[in-house]
Amino acid sequence: MKLSSRDEEERRLAVLALRDHPFASTMPLIFKAMGDESWRVRKEAVTAVLQAQPLEAPVLEALIAALRSSENAGLRNSAVEALELIGAAAVQQLCAHLNDSDPDLRKFVIDILGNIGCEKCLPLLVRALDDDDMNVRVAAAENLGKIGDAAALPHLLAVLEGGEIWLKFTVLDALALIGAPVPLVSLAPLLKESLLRRATYDCLAALGDAQSIPILLQGLQEKAKNAREAAAMALMRVRERLPAEKQTPLVDLRLQEMSGGPIAKKLIDSLHSEDPVVLSALVRIVGTIGDTRAALPLLHVCRSERLRDVCIDAFRRIGPTLLPELVDHFPAAVPVERAVIAQLIAKFGDAGQEKLLLDGLLDDSAQVRRSCALALGRLKPQGAVTRLAELLDDDEPQVREAALEGLRAFAATEPATLSVLASALTRAQLPAKRRNAALILGALADGERLTPLVKDEDATVRQAAVSSLGRVELPQALSHLALALSDEEPEVRLAAAHALSDHGGPDALAPLLLALNDSDPWVQTAALKGLALLGNSGALPGVIALLDQASGPVLIAALSTVAALGGANALAPVEQALSNGDEEVVEAAIEILSGFGCGWIDGHSDLLLAHPHWMVRRSFVRALAKLRGGESVAILDRALASESDQLVRGEIAALLGRLR
């Protein structure tokens, strides 16, 4: 028989063929395939079970019985997958097995109910917290957290008063998942248990409020590194949840009192952690403390691109007093550290380090050359223009662009020197140099010399010239930009549309309307955004005419423009878009309509709650709850009852939890 073949693909095709026969006659074979050694065969078998809807009680019982198959993990896992996908239809029979004599079966049933998200099973899972088997008790706590119903809180908190330490671990995780407020008095005693400290701090990270701040500040003194780091992360999470006006008095000032002391030193030493999430919290704390001993450890953390921005912010908080140590370290620093030091010199405006930056333009590392070029543009020391101009021929594109940006910054302080450089670049044969000339002339606001470059033979030069011309006050600029809308290259036309939007004024209306007919969707989108910025309702007929043929990003931009120009009286096309086949268009329409109140909801709620794409359903329930508040509970209850996607169910449940 093919199901016994040694060939995996032959066995998979055999399962596929079984779908064409009545399930009752093929069930034994399909269940055999659910235990196949190949996951591909097992997957086909699970799909065959799911296609046999509606499933009769004997089939569900057979699946539950397969959970006992300790000798065949593949069959057991397939049964778990099938039952979870069957979902609500399997709940009643699953619950009937919560008193089974086999603790392993009870645990599997609880796990499945938790993954289904069955709130109706809450009393049964609560009862399982007192199960004779430790693994079942832990599974009950874990899955109460997954279900996320705050009604479980009193029962979970009761476990914290006694219970085994491993069960308490799971309860703390469950409380964090549920996310409902928990009395601090229930959590604080757990810190006396050294093994529970980290888990307690993690729970406070999710649930803690201002009252937990003293405990978390105290936690920064923990001897155990993992507990200390968990307290640091929790403190930063709680701080983020505080109103802005309370963050400084309740947290920042208390941290600043630690500067120069032993607690600050311990936290600085912890900057060697390998966990980026931990490091992010520690860096923010160390920056707030303001201890200059953190200079080199923070610089080391900067080697991580993910953490570099938060480190730069920490340096900013500590201030320029740490620069001398960083500058002394510059020769021994790795390239990324040298680049950061150059960035900090510019940030703190230390003009005394001009030589270091100028020498850095010759560094072997492109990253350092780039950073030094940008820093010189920030500080604008006399005579740096010539040195920066040399980098326009650098081998690395990122360095050339940084040199160009640095040069443009000198437009106000050394316009004559820049003008001479631009003249030379304008005459260059290489298009890249003429492009640079266009961008420098834009910084100099030299429209007279820009306009010839709008007609350059090279598209990149024309694009740069058009972009620059949009920021120059020149009487004939508008006519040049309008002419650029007919350029053969879409990038140039796109630059022209953006430039016309930047230029603004009533004379930009006609060219932007003309750009709505462009063959490139990005040009059309830019023109639409420009028309929205102009705010001239005379553009409305032209935009509405585009709607019938537009799709994707163009249609989304057109709908936004219609709403911007016509206001509440022009929303009919936006409401029509709620029936569009593109889910991104529907989501955009929901967002646009939400800005004008809730009058559209009743006429479209059934359509949107039954939309085939989960993102649309999620966007609608969010909008509904935001616009109607408590009045939306009835609709949300109905939505929860029919929703199949776990992510959307979780969203609806969270909204109901806040609104009831």
XYZ file of C-alpha atoms in Angstrom:
660
model
C 0.000 0.000 0.000
C 1.258 3.495 -0.831
C 0.914 4.725 2.784
C 3.603 2.182 3.692
C 5.938 3.191 0.868
C 9.498 4.137 1.702
C 9.112 7.167 -0.554
C 7.943 10.219 1.423
C 6.352 11.917 -1.586
C 4.417 8.800 -2.521
C 2.992 8.608 1.022
C 2.061 12.314 0.909
C 0.252 11.889 -2.411
C -1.571 8.882 -1.006
C -2.964 11.031 1.818
C -3.907 13.667 -0.722
C -5.842 11.062 -2.702
C -7.742 9.972 0.425
C -9.459 13.373 0.553
C -11.561 12.365 -2.448
C -13.231 9.564 -0.444
C -15.738 9.717 2.429
C -13.931 10.516 5.632
C -15.666 7.792 7.639
C -14.083 5.101 5.458
C -10.624 6.691 5.277
C -10.275 7.866 8.881
C -8.107 4.927 10.076
C -5.674 5.508 7.204
C -5.584 9.265 7.765
C -4.924 8.762 11.478
C -2.114 6.389 10.574
C -0.627 9.113 8.342
C -0.904 11.608 11.222
C 1.800 9.571 12.935
C 4.080 9.372 9.879
C 7.772 10.103 10.374
C 7.571 12.876 7.725
C 6.121 16.224 8.793
C 4.928 16.792 5.219
C 2.826 13.636 5.313
C 1.517 14.525 8.787
C 0.590 17.999 7.559
C -1.490 16.562 4.697
C -3.217 14.224 7.139
C -4.164 17.067 9.503
C -5.521 19.032 6.527
C -7.600 16.001 5.539
C -9.111 15.889 9.037
C -9.959 19.581 8.958
C -11.642 19.249 5.565
C -14.023 16.659 6.965
C -16.211 19.322 8.627
C -18.482 19.093 10.432
C -16.587 16.666 12.635
C -18.675 14.153 14.557
C -18.066 13.341 18.221
C -16.297 10.008 17.478
C -13.704 11.818 15.364
C -13.008 14.337 18.121
C -12.727 11.510 20.637
C -10.266 9.735 18.377
C -8.154 12.875 18.157
C -8.222 13.285 21.939
C -7.277 9.633 22.336
C -4.262 10.240 20.085
C -2.964 12.634 22.759
C -2.117 9.529 24.800
C 0.346 8.349 22.138
C 3.517 8.862 24.141
C 5.275 6.325 21.917
C 4.521 8.360 18.753
C 5.239 12.066 19.293
C 4.370 12.807 15.652
C 0.827 11.454 16.033
C 0.343 13.289 19.314
C 1.577 16.595 17.877
C -0.664 16.171 14.832
C -3.648 15.613 17.112
C -2.769 18.761 19.087
C -2.514 20.773 15.876
C -5.806 19.441 14.529
C -7.715 20.109 17.763
C -6.356 23.637 18.040
C -7.353 24.367 14.437
C -10.811 22.878 14.961
C -11.099 25.376 17.809
C -14.428 26.120 19.491
C -16.130 23.056 18.006
C -13.803 20.799 20.001
C -14.041 22.632 23.323
C -16.932 20.720 24.887
C -15.333 17.317 24.414
C -11.917 18.560 25.447
C -13.353 19.887 28.699
C -14.935 16.522 29.395
C -11.428 15.058 29.707
C -10.125 17.472 32.326
C -10.934 14.849 34.969
C -9.131 12.071 33.081
C -6.942 9.817 35.189
C -3.945 10.435 32.893
C -2.167 13.649 33.999
C -0.359 13.924 30.659
C -3.696 13.968 28.850
C -5.060 16.595 31.257
C -2.033 18.759 30.576
C -2.381 18.439 26.781
C -6.072 19.301 26.967
C -5.339 22.411 29.042
C -2.627 23.511 26.600
C -5.009 23.095 23.667
C -7.784 25.032 25.416
C -5.333 27.836 26.161
C -4.197 28.030 22.548
C -7.810 28.060 21.379
C -8.374 30.949 23.786
C -11.445 29.469 25.392
C -12.741 31.928 28.010
C -15.705 29.640 28.780
C -13.248 27.105 30.197
C -11.957 29.538 32.811
C -13.600 27.836 35.832
C -12.205 24.475 34.773
C -8.674 25.831 34.369
C -8.951 27.599 37.721
C -9.902 24.266 39.304
C -6.848 22.694 37.636
C -4.631 25.049 39.661
C -5.225 22.562 42.507
C -4.600 19.450 40.393
C -2.651 16.626 42.010
C -0.047 16.771 39.241
C 2.522 19.569 39.253
C 2.740 19.733 35.448
C -1.023 20.114 35.179
C -1.028 22.930 37.749
C 1.715 24.752 35.844
C -0.149 24.257 32.539
C -3.330 25.663 34.096
C -1.528 28.818 35.273
C 0.281 29.247 31.953
C -2.885 28.951 29.891
C -4.918 31.226 32.125
C -2.306 33.791 31.165
C -2.719 32.977 27.465
C -6.494 33.367 27.658
C -5.952 36.729 29.323
C -9.214 36.989 31.274
C -8.831 39.224 34.343
C -11.395 37.068 36.156
C -8.545 34.609 36.795
C -6.559 37.151 38.848
C -7.884 36.314 42.335
C -7.182 32.627 41.802
C -3.677 33.228 40.450
C -2.864 35.608 43.299
C -4.026 32.978 45.774
C -1.399 30.610 44.328
C 1.299 33.186 45.113
C 0.431 32.968 48.811
C 1.482 29.314 48.895
C 2.293 26.891 46.143
C 5.571 25.578 44.757
C 8.220 27.990 43.578
C 8.042 26.752 39.952
C 4.291 27.270 39.940
C 4.825 30.816 41.222
C 7.182 31.448 38.307
C 4.431 30.487 35.876
C 1.824 32.538 37.739
C 4.014 35.632 37.507
C 4.305 35.128 33.741
C 0.540 34.646 33.505
C -0.151 37.846 35.442
C 2.117 39.749 33.059
C 0.263 38.310 30.052
C -3.157 39.213 31.448
C -1.903 42.736 32.015
C -4.549 43.775 34.543
C -3.446 45.750 37.629
C -2.194 43.623 40.515
C -1.870 44.925 44.097
C 1.776 45.576 44.887
C 1.245 43.907 48.245
C 0.748 40.611 46.402
C 4.077 40.836 44.542
C 6.456 42.575 46.952
C 6.753 39.595 49.372
C 8.031 37.421 46.512
C 11.243 39.465 46.415
C 12.258 37.726 49.636
C 12.698 34.560 47.554
C 16.013 34.933 45.732
C 14.912 32.533 42.985
C 11.789 34.592 42.291
C 13.314 38.050 42.211
C 13.987 38.228 38.507
C 10.523 36.857 37.642
C 8.908 39.341 40.036
C 10.752 42.261 38.468
C 9.716 40.991 35.022
C 6.103 40.946 36.196
C 6.427 44.504 37.537
C 7.815 45.516 34.147
C 4.459 44.594 32.639
C 2.171 45.664 35.480
C 4.021 48.097 37.711
C 2.926 51.675 38.321
C 4.342 54.625 40.262
C 3.958 52.757 43.536
C 6.472 50.139 42.399
C 9.241 52.670 41.651
C 10.853 52.585 45.152
C 11.045 48.783 44.976
C 12.596 48.922 41.502
C 15.115 51.576 42.513
C 16.067 49.348 45.421
C 16.339 46.479 42.953
C 19.185 48.281 41.179
C 21.315 47.288 44.179
C 20.665 43.558 43.774
C 23.829 41.481 44.066
C 22.657 38.972 41.484
C 23.317 40.369 38.013
C 20.188 38.907 36.416
C 17.924 40.335 39.147
C 19.629 43.736 38.938
C 19.182 43.825 35.180
C 15.530 42.766 35.460
C 14.909 45.592 37.946
C 16.557 48.051 35.556
C 14.359 46.952 32.651
C 11.249 47.104 34.821
C 12.121 50.597 36.032
C 12.437 51.898 32.481
C 9.180 50.217 31.424
C 7.317 51.749 34.367
C 8.880 55.137 33.645
C 7.589 54.988 30.067
C 4.052 54.489 31.367
C 4.201 57.529 33.645
C 2.866 60.907 32.502
C 5.740 62.995 31.102
C 5.565 65.486 33.985
C 6.112 62.710 36.556
C 9.052 60.925 34.924
C 11.693 63.369 36.117
C 10.625 63.823 39.768
C 9.778 60.164 40.375
C 12.595 58.474 38.489
C 15.218 60.720 36.899
C 16.070 62.811 39.956
C 16.360 59.682 42.074
C 18.741 58.158 39.558
C 20.845 61.305 39.359
C 21.425 61.062 43.118
C 23.365 57.844 42.432
C 26.041 59.559 40.303
C 29.549 58.855 41.540
C 28.379 56.172 43.946
C 28.665 52.378 44.125
C 25.220 51.673 42.650
C 26.102 53.674 39.536
C 29.368 51.734 39.261
C 27.513 48.397 39.394
C 25.136 49.520 36.676
C 28.000 50.766 34.516
C 29.750 47.421 34.963
C 26.563 45.712 33.771
C 26.956 47.402 30.375
C 28.853 44.281 29.321
C 25.593 42.316 29.087
C 25.007 40.484 25.801
C 21.217 40.960 25.829
C 20.362 44.031 23.696
C 17.036 44.575 25.504
C 18.805 44.620 28.866
C 21.533 46.850 27.488
C 19.018 49.347 26.141
C 17.464 49.787 29.596
C 20.865 49.988 31.307
C 22.153 52.554 28.828
C 19.134 54.779 29.443
C 19.563 54.481 33.214
C 23.296 55.186 33.075
C 22.688 58.178 30.825
C 20.116 59.531 33.270
C 22.462 59.019 36.229
C 25.025 61.162 34.386
C 28.158 59.471 35.733
C 31.205 60.215 33.550
C 32.708 56.827 34.465
C 30.334 55.454 31.845
C 32.187 57.113 28.959
C 34.216 54.166 27.659
C 31.687 51.413 28.552
C 29.003 53.330 26.645
C 31.393 53.767 23.743
C 31.900 50.005 23.681
C 28.120 49.436 23.546
C 28.057 51.757 20.512
C 29.617 48.943 18.519
C 26.080 47.562 18.266
C 24.206 49.411 15.523
C 20.917 48.529 17.197
C 21.964 50.326 20.409
C 23.923 53.211 18.938
C 21.147 55.791 18.994
C 20.226 55.111 22.609
C 23.935 55.378 23.509
C 24.232 58.716 21.724
C 21.258 59.944 23.727
C 22.947 58.735 26.932
C 26.106 60.650 25.992
C 23.955 63.725 25.396
C 22.410 63.406 28.838
C 25.793 63.047 30.561
C 27.138 66.062 28.686
C 30.448 67.326 27.310
C 32.391 66.537 30.498
C 33.059 63.052 29.134
C 34.627 64.293 25.882
C 38.251 64.536 27.126
C 38.346 60.827 27.991
C 36.761 59.906 24.668
C 39.185 62.103 22.704
C 42.145 60.556 24.532
C 40.810 57.139 23.568
C 40.347 58.086 19.889
C 43.696 56.696 18.574
C 43.096 53.290 20.212
C 39.390 53.098 19.383
C 37.951 50.763 16.757
C 36.495 52.479 13.661
C 32.883 52.560 14.832
C 33.999 54.110 18.121
C 36.064 56.751 16.313
C 33.035 57.577 14.200
C 30.889 58.011 17.318
C 33.517 60.205 18.984
C 33.545 62.459 15.910
C 29.744 62.629 16.055
C 29.859 63.605 19.742
C 32.450 66.316 19.094
C 29.998 67.867 16.658
C 27.022 67.352 18.961
C 28.739 69.121 21.846
C 30.160 71.819 19.562
C 33.773 71.271 20.612
C 35.575 73.491 18.109
C 38.911 72.659 19.753
C 38.957 69.268 18.046
C 39.112 70.555 14.463
C 42.480 68.890 13.830
C 41.184 65.507 14.974
C 38.246 65.826 12.562
C 40.379 67.042 9.654
C 42.840 64.197 10.212
C 39.848 61.856 10.352
C 39.065 62.721 6.723
C 42.100 60.567 5.871
C 41.134 57.655 8.123
C 41.296 54.143 6.654
C 37.688 53.584 7.677
C 34.975 54.970 5.417
C 32.697 55.131 8.451
C 35.129 57.445 10.242
C 35.674 59.624 7.164
C 31.928 59.978 6.787
C 31.403 60.891 10.443
C 34.225 63.446 10.400
C 32.861 65.060 7.230
C 29.434 65.451 8.793
C 30.969 66.771 12.027
C 32.922 69.420 10.136
C 29.694 70.466 8.459
C 28.149 70.930 11.912
C 31.080 72.906 13.328
C 31.956 74.780 10.102
C 35.607 75.614 10.915
C 37.350 78.068 8.607
C 39.247 76.396 5.771
C 37.519 73.002 5.943
C 35.729 73.467 2.604
C 38.819 72.620 0.559
C 39.479 69.457 2.548
C 35.851 68.352 2.283
C 35.855 68.993 -1.457
C 38.634 66.432 -1.818
C 36.293 63.770 -0.425
C 33.907 64.285 -3.346
C 36.268 61.902 -5.170
C 36.314 59.313 -2.363
C 35.934 55.655 -3.359
C 32.972 55.185 -1.007
C 29.546 56.617 -1.964
C 28.595 57.170 1.684
C 31.695 59.307 2.189
C 31.046 61.339 -0.963
C 27.466 62.042 0.148
C 28.640 63.034 3.642
C 31.227 65.389 2.139
C 28.537 66.944 -0.030
C 26.241 67.381 2.971
C 29.076 68.895 4.960
C 29.915 71.316 2.137
C 26.320 72.486 1.778
C 26.338 73.434 5.461
C 28.960 76.118 4.673
C 26.582 78.011 2.364
C 25.910 80.701 4.966
C 29.486 81.060 6.278
C 31.666 80.611 3.162
C 29.408 81.285 0.166
C 32.231 82.660 -2.004
C 34.406 79.561 -1.565
C 31.456 77.288 -2.254
C 30.471 79.311 -5.300
C 33.907 78.834 -6.844
C 33.721 75.094 -6.149
C 30.235 74.884 -7.694
C 31.436 76.678 -10.838
C 34.207 74.147 -11.316
C 31.834 71.227 -10.744
C 29.284 72.638 -13.200
C 31.868 72.433 -15.980
C 32.951 68.872 -15.109
C 32.446 66.069 -17.623
C 31.390 63.518 -15.011
C 27.611 63.700 -14.369
C 28.166 62.938 -10.668
C 30.133 66.160 -10.283
C 27.520 68.234 -12.104
C 24.929 66.688 -9.804
C 26.991 67.829 -6.831
C 27.106 71.297 -8.367
C 23.297 71.365 -8.581
C 22.939 70.446 -4.922
C 25.530 72.991 -3.785
C 23.906 75.699 -5.913
C 20.613 74.799 -4.259
C 22.183 75.381 -0.845
C 23.495 78.721 -2.124
C 20.005 79.544 -3.490
C 21.661 80.364 -6.810
C 18.704 79.922 -9.169
C 20.436 81.577 -12.128
C 23.089 78.882 -12.355
C 20.672 76.094 -11.444
C 18.280 76.551 -14.349
C 20.725 75.421 -17.092
C 21.284 72.185 -15.152
C 17.550 71.434 -15.314
C 18.200 70.696 -19.008
C 21.387 68.653 -18.463
C 21.822 65.558 -20.641
C 22.095 63.348 -17.541
C 18.933 62.457 -15.631
C 20.617 62.423 -12.200
C 21.820 65.989 -12.766
C 18.363 67.110 -13.895
C 16.788 65.428 -10.883
C 19.167 67.195 -8.458
C 18.668 70.530 -10.203
C 14.880 70.224 -10.138
C 14.893 69.278 -6.435
C 17.129 72.228 -5.627
C 15.088 74.643 -7.722
C 11.998 73.913 -5.638
C 13.715 75.565 -2.662
C 14.927 78.661 -4.514
C 13.046 81.942 -4.825
C 13.243 82.628 -8.542
C 10.451 84.132 -10.695
C 10.884 81.634 -13.517
C 11.377 78.605 -11.227
C 7.766 77.501 -11.523
C 7.881 77.344 -15.316
C 11.061 75.232 -15.217
C 9.463 72.852 -12.703
C 6.302 72.560 -14.797
C 8.434 71.775 -17.848
C 10.278 69.084 -15.859
C 6.959 67.257 -15.430
C 7.289 66.180 -19.063
C 10.826 64.811 -18.637
C 11.413 61.356 -20.110
C 12.726 60.025 -16.783
C 10.180 59.325 -14.013
C 12.722 60.209 -11.310
C 12.971 63.740 -12.711
C 9.196 64.067 -12.960
C 8.881 62.831 -9.395
C 11.406 65.434 -8.235
C 9.421 68.087 -10.088
C 6.164 67.046 -8.408
C 7.829 67.199 -4.984
C 9.433 70.542 -5.813
C 6.102 72.020 -6.908
C 4.593 70.836 -3.626
C 7.424 72.514 -1.704
C 7.116 75.675 -3.792
C 3.348 75.910 -3.242
C 1.228 78.882 -4.246
C -1.733 79.134 -6.609
C 0.459 78.825 -9.711
C 1.438 75.270 -8.686
C -2.162 74.058 -8.983
C -2.326 73.575 -12.766
C 1.004 71.694 -13.120
C 0.152 69.371 -10.209
C -3.253 68.609 -11.735
C -1.478 67.813 -14.986
C 0.813 65.397 -13.127
C -2.229 63.349 -12.096
C -2.188 61.962 -15.643
C 1.427 60.791 -15.367
C 2.157 57.161 -16.272
C 4.234 56.669 -13.117
C 2.201 55.957 -9.944
C 4.795 57.576 -7.689
C 4.574 60.823 -9.636
C 0.799 60.690 -9.323
C 1.070 60.061 -5.583
C 3.469 62.981 -5.110
C 1.140 65.253 -7.085
C -1.824 64.195 -4.946
C 0.047 64.941 -1.743
C 1.059 68.303 -3.179
C -2.540 69.137 -4.012
C -3.579 68.205 -0.483
C -0.956 70.597 0.874
C -2.167 73.392 -1.407
C -5.646 72.997 0.041
C -7.303 74.487 -3.045
C -10.764 72.936 -3.417
C -10.601 73.738 -7.133
C -8.472 70.586 -7.483
C -11.271 68.354 -6.178
C -12.909 67.503 -9.564
C -9.562 66.451 -11.016
C -8.787 64.233 -8.037
C -12.249 62.632 -8.048
C -11.881 61.910 -11.770
C -8.732 59.928 -10.964
C -10.492 57.617 -8.476
C -12.101 55.293 -11.045
C -8.778 54.295 -12.586
C -6.544 54.490 -9.509
C -5.431 51.567 -7.373
C -3.019 50.799 -4.553
C -0.947 53.704 -3.188
C -2.365 56.111 -5.790
C -5.929 55.366 -4.721
C -5.002 55.725 -1.044
C -3.362 59.095 -1.708
C -6.350 60.194 -3.819
C -8.811 59.326 -1.048
C -6.739 61.257 1.488
C -6.609 64.224 -0.867
C -10.371 64.154 -1.448
C -10.923 64.260 2.320
C -8.357 67.036 2.760
C -9.842 69.213 0.017
C -13.548 68.491 0.398
C -13.868 67.700 4.092
C -16.925 65.938 5.519
C -19.034 66.788 2.465
C -16.777 64.839 0.096
C -16.487 61.504 1.913
C -18.781 59.445 -0.353
C -15.846 58.076 -2.417
C -14.026 57.180 0.791
C -17.025 55.214 2.052
C -17.245 53.442 -1.313
C -13.608 52.392 -0.872
C -14.615 50.300 2.164
C -15.777 47.727 -0.397
C -12.492 47.780 -2.331
C -10.757 44.463 -2.932
C -7.401 45.786 -1.660
C -7.237 45.468 2.128
C -4.702 48.304 2.384
C -7.140 50.638 0.628
C -9.901 49.588 3.037
C -7.647 50.188 6.038
C -6.747 53.636 4.702
C -10.432 54.442 4.180
C -11.189 53.426 7.785
C -8.438 55.718 9.042
C -9.613 58.651 6.893
C -13.250 58.269 7.901
C -12.295 57.972 11.559
C -10.972 61.514 11.380
C -14.500 62.756 10.672
C -16.411 61.029 13.457
C -18.444 57.816 13.627
C -21.386 58.504 11.307
C -20.138 55.940 8.784
C -19.896 52.993 11.183
C -23.485 51.707 11.305
C -23.781 51.412 7.548
C -20.592 49.366 7.170
C -20.012 47.454 10.436
C -21.410 44.129 9.163
C -19.289 44.323 6.014
C -16.088 45.172 7.881
C -16.543 42.658 10.693
C -16.919 39.931 8.055
C -14.039 41.171 5.908
C -11.821 38.282 4.720
C -8.603 40.005 5.805
C -7.798 40.055 9.529
C -5.975 43.400 9.330
C -9.145 45.136 8.162
C -11.180 43.566 10.951
C -8.566 44.650 13.485
C -8.462 48.206 12.120
C -12.240 48.446 12.259
C -12.624 47.249 15.859
C -9.895 49.670 16.929
C -11.665 52.545 15.191
C -15.006 51.460 16.597
C -13.752 51.384 20.186
C -11.945 54.701 19.814
C -14.903 56.540 18.271
C -17.767 55.073 20.273
C -16.163 54.042 23.533
C -18.546 52.144 25.813
C -21.296 52.260 23.206
C -19.285 49.852 21.064
C -19.358 46.974 23.581
C -22.368 45.218 22.031
C -20.813 45.198 18.554
C -17.452 44.103 19.957
C -19.096 41.222 21.827
C -20.684 40.115 18.560
C -17.341 40.449 16.786
C -15.559 38.367 19.434
C -18.094 35.566 19.108
C -17.529 35.254 15.361
C -13.818 36.087 15.129
C -11.503 33.193 14.173
C -8.115 34.935 14.111
C -6.351 34.711 17.464
C -4.593 38.059 17.085
C -7.845 39.881 16.346
C -9.607 38.008 19.151
C -6.924 39.170 21.542
C -7.330 42.746 20.311
C -11.108 42.641 20.768
C -10.792 41.081 24.230
C -8.343 43.794 25.292
C -10.659 46.518 23.996
C -13.618 45.019 25.859
C -11.527 44.780 29.013
C -10.871 48.518 28.876
C -14.414 49.523 27.918
C -16.546 47.457 30.311
